[in-house]
Amino acid sequence: MGQYVAPLRDMQFVLHELLKVEDEFKQLPKHAEIDKDIINQVLEEGGKFTSQVLFPLNHSGDREGCQLDKETHVVKTPTGFKEAYQQYVEAGWPALSCDPEFGGQGLPIVINNSFYEMLNSSNQAWTMYPGLSHGAYECLHEHGTPEQKAMYLPKLVSGEWTGTMCLTEPHCGTDLGLLRTKAEPQADGSYKITGGKIFISAGEHEMSSNILHLVLARLPEAPSGTKGISLFLVPKYIPNADGSVGPRNNIFCGAIEEKMGIHGNSTCQMNLDGATGWLIGEPNKGLNAMFVMMNAARLGVGMQSLGLTEVAYQNAVTYAKDRLQMRSLTGPKAPEKAADPIIVHPDVRRMLLTARAYAEGGRAFSSYVALQIDRELNHPDEQVRKDAADEVALLTPIIKAFLTDNGWIATSEAMQVYGGHGFISEWGMEQYVRDARINMIYEGTNTIQSLDLLGRKILMDNGAKLRKFGDKVKAFVEENGTNEALSEFITPLGDIGDKVGKLTMEIGMKAFQNPDEVGAAAVPYLRVVGHMVFAYFFAQMAKIALEKQDSGDNFYKAKLATARFYFARLLPETAMLIRQARAGSANLMALEADLF
Amino acid sequence: MGQYVAPLRDMQFVLHELLKVEDEFKQLPKHAEIDKDIINQVLEEGGKFTSQVLFPLNHSGDREGCQLDKETHVVKTPTGFKEAYQQYVEAGWPALSCDPEFGGQGLPIVINNSFYEMLNSSNQAWTMYPGLSHGAYECLHEHGTPEQKAMYLPKLVSGEWTGTMCLTEPHCGTDLGLLRTKAEPQADGSYKITGGKIFISAGEHEMSSNILHLVLARLPEAPSGTKGISLFLVPKYIPNADGSVGPRNNIFCGAIEEKMGIHGNSTCQMNLDGATGWLIGEPNKGLNAMFVMMNAARLGVGMQSLGLTEVAYQNAVTYAKDRLQMRSLTGPKAPEKAADPIIVHPDVRRMLLTARAYAEGGRAFSSYVALQIDRELNHPDEQVRKDAADEVALLTPIIKAFLTDNGWIATSEAMQVYGGHGFISEWGMEQYVRDARINMIYEGTNTIQSLDLLGRKILMDNGAKLRKFGDKVKAFVEENGTNEALSEFITPLGDIGDKVGKLTMEIGMKAFQNPDEVGAAAVPYLRVVGHMVFAYFFAQMAKIALEKQDSGDNFYKAKLATARFYFARLLPETAMLIRQARAGSANLMALEADLF
């Protein structure tokens, strides 16, 4: 039933050799003491926990799924999930990057990020139970009152309680302005909340002793649309003043969705019937408060697909080395066997390397973004913090959409390596494909991410944030332009950088005339920018690998081969994407709706 | 739970306006009497049967799946499947394009092909029960003895009995040379066959009163490899001399696979323990005989994905017109509603049009190939028959791989239109994606199809077959080169035609030096040729639509819009693919297997 071994060496390469996080942490007073040894130890322990405890529950969790007892409203999660969660809590994992003031270990986000990759490689459906707690933690940490923080944060940090996001309703997902759930103010300062929410991941379970639902709802006479939405904390059990669990609140799971994948996670319809809740942040500014959680969740979704990409790759490689089928076209490679292992075939390697390159590129990119979050949160210089925040804002939709599209491609290619066995459940590969599919949809579909990138993050500030990132790319190109050994990477990197600049200008001009041009270009545009980012990181990684290729350490040889594959085989997708992004809106808008 | 309406108008357009099949049939003595009315009547009846009888069983069949009773070895198919099969048999559908000598209706293959699209749109898993019967029919029709034909063909034609293909064994799928199942000759001319087969679609069920298994096995002292494989007919029940069903044969279903999709079909492990069988064709030439069935199956798999593409498109369009979410960026389009229907959004249209264009292109292309089969089988002129056979040989791997890759893309885009609801089983869209996935794998993975196209069909005859098809493309370009209204289609068609020629030459030269170059280029190469073929058919369809666009019939307006979308948005994939096909093998082969 497959395998997962945390890619510690590659994670360490990214953190220590590419991003040099130890040096970066020295500039962040809060993390100045964090050194390589601490980081490596956390990664090692994380690798053990995820491979040994969570991975063995992944396939069985998929087969078993979750069951709702409609009388008691209790959801039974797959066998072993609850016990694994206890081990997770006992080992202190929920606290990893949380504020020591509330019981956290105060480690940098970038370390937590690597751990999240492992969690998702080993078991995405399980990871979604604690996964949303961290977003709830961040949201309360930023927008909660001191009393709310004191009451709830320690419980989230310890993992004793978990969190959810309750946004979607049957008639509104993307368009939250349409939401109808109502909140009635009570004399004691609380609210009675009534409405129906759907698609609530980890909405009900018995893994933790309480669940904190963060619920979007409307106050009486609130303005219509998104400007009339407020955020409420609705605990499953209303806590007593001493923090112990009190009476059951009137928020219940009405049904569990049958779905394509992530069967181990309970995707719940939640009914609120005068449930008690408390306002978080300001009235009518709920979306603003929720965005903290949504941004965290978007990065988290990117990490889900990165995790799936890695584990699918690992398994496909093992299969490709074991499975004997046909001879190499250049003559037998294993003449003593009945046939050659299929890893001799060029197209099998193409499939494997596609997954490998998307894993390595995604790891470098997402770790970089996580490090920028640490800088945004902790750098003493305000300008540095602002620059980091701008970069995070720019790159978040790319992490979400590019990594999840890549995860879909990579898991599907990895499954294809297995031939017919890939389609059979017991081999475990088809689950990765099914699980990967949701990541392109939830927390804002990839179309929404693309519109966020192009419309909001780029065109709304006339490309300023993109230019700042582009300047980093240019600087790297300039710095290394005369390094002949690097030219195979630098030349296409400079080229894609120029093309992104030009394409952005073009679309910006067209958008002035016709706003539909943004929608028509956004999806291919995001992938073009994603490739520019990947090319930037692969070029940097290739530079390090070239410097160390004679070290006798094959790791660098492999890194270089993967980078070459990326530039030869994956970056050329931009030739298609740029044409599509330029194709304009007329070919999309011409057909009248009736004629579809 | 969705809908399916057979796209009769578009099928009629393809058959009557694009391919002018009535005129073609006049040249085929066997079909000279087949006119438009007959064709349209068959299509209409087919549309009713598939929408009304099969489509309602598609989702329930997926949820219910098949169950094996391990004691009796009986497989229970989903509720309603057996009854639907009876209706199918009673209506005479299995006989549609079969030889009247054996009870068939003798209609052209191209009509049967349209019906198969409908069958697969409405229920792929169900269609696979009778689906392999037709291949078995063709195989026996070509390679059976007169006695075998007399005994078995009428039963296959009536649908009383069904057929299977038993090729794969646990250790060999692609590499049939490794197969181990043994056949021992008996004194009465029969054989005792022993071995284990896996992945046998419709391998066991009670829908028909007998199942004819076509089994590959080795005779004693047969040469090793593919030259020692023979084909045997192994009936589930050994027929009595009068054609009635006799004793149960020793071939049993040992297990049903749990798999990603096509749950309604029983994918069986089959155990043969001295099962009685009869040789079909010559000893040791079993693969040759089986190829008749495999080629039919490969076209059939292409049709499966075309069917899924169409039905996924239809449902996504309905959803996109119903679902209200956000306002158009160019101002409200349905101001009286709370939000606009999502079909106003450019990227929703991009997703819909992708599925639509792949459906329309696939329909034109596959109908053309089916018509060539009719010409191959029935044209009085031997050279015409040979030319048609060459084209069918060339185009079969493209039908299989290009249409199934497109089906994967299209069903996934159609599912994405639904947002979160797409992932939920009850909406029915995720099933299409899961079902579509197998089509890229079975009957020869798409990598194998690509190698077949580039290695066997193109390079082995120095491109002669491809040139013949290319000459048709060139002739169309020449003929219409001065038609200014068509230039938006003709120019890119001529361009991709030239590029295919050049790319083929390049790869051919490189392959002389290094056979791995074929494997390194084959998969992107096949898609490039697939796009050339689609561009050729879209240009022809656009020409007809342009001529009739002022007819007041909106069908032509829509056809033109779809063709424009295809050229603007899908054909540009070739810019990526050509770069990938040219990238060579070094970037794939450099990494030593140990370093993966």
mmCIF file with all atom_site columns, N, CA and C in Angstrom, chain A residues 94 97-98 109 112 116 130-139 156 163 293 296:
data_model
loop_
_atom_site.group_PDB
_atom_site.id
_atom_site.type_symbol
_atom_site.label_atom_id
_atom_site.label_alt_id
_atom_site.label_comp_id
_atom_site.label_asym_id
_atom_site.label_entity_id
_atom_site.label_seq_id
_atom_site.pdbx_PDB_ins_code
_atom_site.Cartn_x
_atom_site.Cartn_y
_atom_site.Cartn_z
_atom_site.occupancy
_atom_site.B_iso_or_equiv
_atom_site.pdbx_formal_charge
_atom_site.auth_seq_id
_atom_site.auth_comp_id
_atom_site.auth_asym_id
_atom_site.auth_atom_id
_atom_site.pdbx_PDB_model_num
ATOM 1  N N  . PRO A 1 94  ? 0.600   21.033 17.187 1.00 0.00 ? 94  PRO A N  1
ATOM 2  C CA . PRO A 1 94  ? -0.251  22.183 16.848 1.00 0.00 ? 94  PRO A CA 1
ATOM 3  C C  . PRO A 1 94  ? 0.398   23.515 17.244 1.00 0.00 ? 94  PRO A C  1
ATOM 4  N N  . SER A 1 97  ? 4.279   26.770 15.415 1.00 0.00 ? 97  SER A N  1
ATOM 5  C CA . SER A 1 97  ? 4.615   28.156 15.035 1.00 0.00 ? 97  SER A CA 1
ATOM 6  C C  . SER A 1 97  ? 3.682   29.158 15.710 1.00 0.00 ? 97  SER A C  1
ATOM 7  N N  . CYS A 1 98  ? 3.068   28.741 16.825 1.00 0.00 ? 98  CYS A N  1
ATOM 8  C CA . CYS A 1 98  ? 2.158   29.659 17.517 1.00 0.00 ? 98  CYS A CA 1
ATOM 9  C C  . CYS A 1 98  ? 2.911   30.506 18.545 1.00 0.00 ? 98  CYS A C  1
ATOM 10 N N  . ILE A 1 109 ? 7.213   30.380 10.670 1.00 0.00 ? 109 ILE A N  1
ATOM 11 C CA . ILE A 1 109 ? 6.203   29.817 9.764  1.00 0.00 ? 109 ILE A CA 1
ATOM 12 C C  . ILE A 1 109 ? 6.852   28.893 8.732  1.00 0.00 ? 109 ILE A C  1
ATOM 13 N N  . ASN A 1 112 ? 7.074   25.430 9.967  1.00 0.00 ? 112 ASN A N  1
ATOM 14 C CA . ASN A 1 112 ? 5.731   24.850 10.010 1.00 0.00 ? 112 ASN A CA 1
ATOM 15 C C  . ASN A 1 112 ? 5.267   24.455 8.601  1.00 0.00 ? 112 ASN A C  1
ATOM 16 N N  . TYR A 1 116 ? 3.890   21.027 7.199  1.00 0.00 ? 116 TYR A N  1
ATOM 17 C CA . TYR A 1 116 ? 2.590   20.871 6.534  1.00 0.00 ? 116 TYR A CA 1
ATOM 18 C C  . TYR A 1 116 ? 2.700   20.132 5.218  1.00 0.00 ? 116 TYR A C  1
ATOM 19 N N  . PRO A 1 130 ? -6.887  19.340 11.838 1.00 0.00 ? 130 PRO A N  1
ATOM 20 C CA . PRO A 1 130 ? -6.157  20.431 12.495 1.00 0.00 ? 130 PRO A CA 1
ATOM 21 C C  . PRO A 1 130 ? -5.821  21.579 11.547 1.00 0.00 ? 130 PRO A C  1
ATOM 22 N N  . GLY A 1 131 ? -5.909  21.326 10.231 1.00 0.00 ? 131 GLY A N  1
ATOM 23 C CA . GLY A 1 131 ? -5.433  22.308 9.258  1.00 0.00 ? 131 GLY A CA 1
ATOM 24 C C  . GLY A 1 131 ? -6.136  23.649 9.367  1.00 0.00 ? 131 GLY A C  1
ATOM 25 N N  . LEU A 1 132 ? -7.427  23.618 9.628  1.00 0.00 ? 132 LEU A N  1
ATOM 26 C CA . LEU A 1 132 ? -8.150  24.885 9.682  1.00 0.00 ? 132 LEU A CA 1
ATOM 27 C C  . LEU A 1 132 ? -8.015  25.549 11.047 1.00 0.00 ? 132 LEU A C  1
ATOM 28 N N  . SER A 1 133 ? -7.540  24.781 12.029 1.00 0.00 ? 133 SER A N  1
ATOM 29 C CA . SER A 1 133 ? -7.340  25.378 13.355 1.00 0.00 ? 133 SER A CA 1
ATOM 30 C C  . SER A 1 133 ? -6.319  26.497 13.295 1.00 0.00 ? 133 SER A C  1
ATOM 31 N N  . HIS A 1 134 ? -5.299  26.275 12.457 1.00 0.00 ? 134 HIS A N  1
ATOM 32 C CA . HIS A 1 134 ? -4.255  27.277 12.415 1.00 0.00 ? 134 HIS A CA 1
ATOM 33 C C  . HIS A 1 134 ? -4.787  28.588 11.826 1.00 0.00 ? 134 HIS A C  1
ATOM 34 N N  . GLY A 1 135 ? -5.630  28.479 10.825 1.00 0.00 ? 135 GLY A N  1
ATOM 35 C CA . GLY A 1 135 ? -6.254  29.676 10.264 1.00 0.00 ? 135 GLY A CA 1
ATOM 36 C C  . GLY A 1 135 ? -7.143  30.365 11.292 1.00 0.00 ? 135 GLY A C  1
ATOM 37 N N  . ALA A 1 136 ? -7.895  29.567 12.051 1.00 0.00 ? 136 ALA A N  1
ATOM 38 C CA . ALA A 1 136 ? -8.752  30.138 13.094 1.00 0.00 ? 136 ALA A CA 1
ATOM 39 C C  . ALA A 1 136 ? -7.885  30.830 14.149 1.00 0.00 ? 136 ALA A C  1
ATOM 40 N N  . TYR A 1 137 ? -6.775  30.192 14.472 1.00 0.00 ? 137 TYR A N  1
ATOM 41 C CA . TYR A 1 137 ? -5.826  30.788 15.416 1.00 0.00 ? 137 TYR A CA 1
ATOM 42 C C  . TYR A 1 137 ? -5.361  32.153 14.919 1.00 0.00 ? 137 TYR A C  1
ATOM 43 N N  . GLU A 1 138 ? -4.958  32.200 13.656 1.00 0.00 ? 138 GLU A N  1
ATOM 44 C CA . GLU A 1 138 ? -4.429  33.466 13.121 1.00 0.00 ? 138 GLU A CA 1
ATOM 45 C C  . GLU A 1 138 ? -5.495  34.545 13.090 1.00 0.00 ? 138 GLU A C  1
ATOM 46 N N  . CYS A 1 139 ? -6.712  34.128 12.740 1.00 0.00 ? 139 CYS A N  1
ATOM 47 C CA . CYS A 1 139 ? -7.816  35.080 12.669 1.00 0.00 ? 139 CYS A CA 1
ATOM 48 C C  . CYS A 1 139 ? -8.133  35.658 14.053 1.00 0.00 ? 139 CYS A C  1
ATOM 49 N N  . LEU A 1 156 ? -6.641  26.344 21.023 1.00 0.00 ? 156 LEU A N  1
ATOM 50 C CA . LEU A 1 156 ? -6.267  26.059 19.630 1.00 0.00 ? 156 LEU A CA 1
ATOM 51 C C  . LEU A 1 156 ? -4.787  25.686 19.544 1.00 0.00 ? 156 LEU A C  1
ATOM 52 N N  . GLY A 1 163 ? -10.695 24.252 14.821 1.00 0.00 ? 163 GLY A N  1
ATOM 53 C CA . GLY A 1 163 ? -11.481 25.337 14.234 1.00 0.00 ? 163 GLY A CA 1
ATOM 54 C C  . GLY A 1 163 ? -12.015 24.988 12.857 1.00 0.00 ? 163 GLY A C  1
ATOM 55 N N  . MET A 1 293 ? -7.853  34.399 7.653  1.00 0.00 ? 293 MET A N  1
ATOM 56 C CA . MET A 1 293 ? -7.987  32.941 7.655  1.00 0.00 ? 293 MET A CA 1
ATOM 57 C C  . MET A 1 293 ? -7.966  32.400 6.226  1.00 0.00 ? 293 MET A C  1
ATOM 58 N N  . ALA A 1 296 ? -4.434  32.326 4.821  1.00 0.00 ? 296 ALA A N  1
ATOM 59 C CA . ALA A 1 296 ? -3.718  31.182 5.389  1.00 0.00 ? 296 ALA A CA 1
ATOM 60 C C  . ALA A 1 296 ? -4.192  29.896 4.727  1.00 0.00 ? 296 ALA A C  1
#
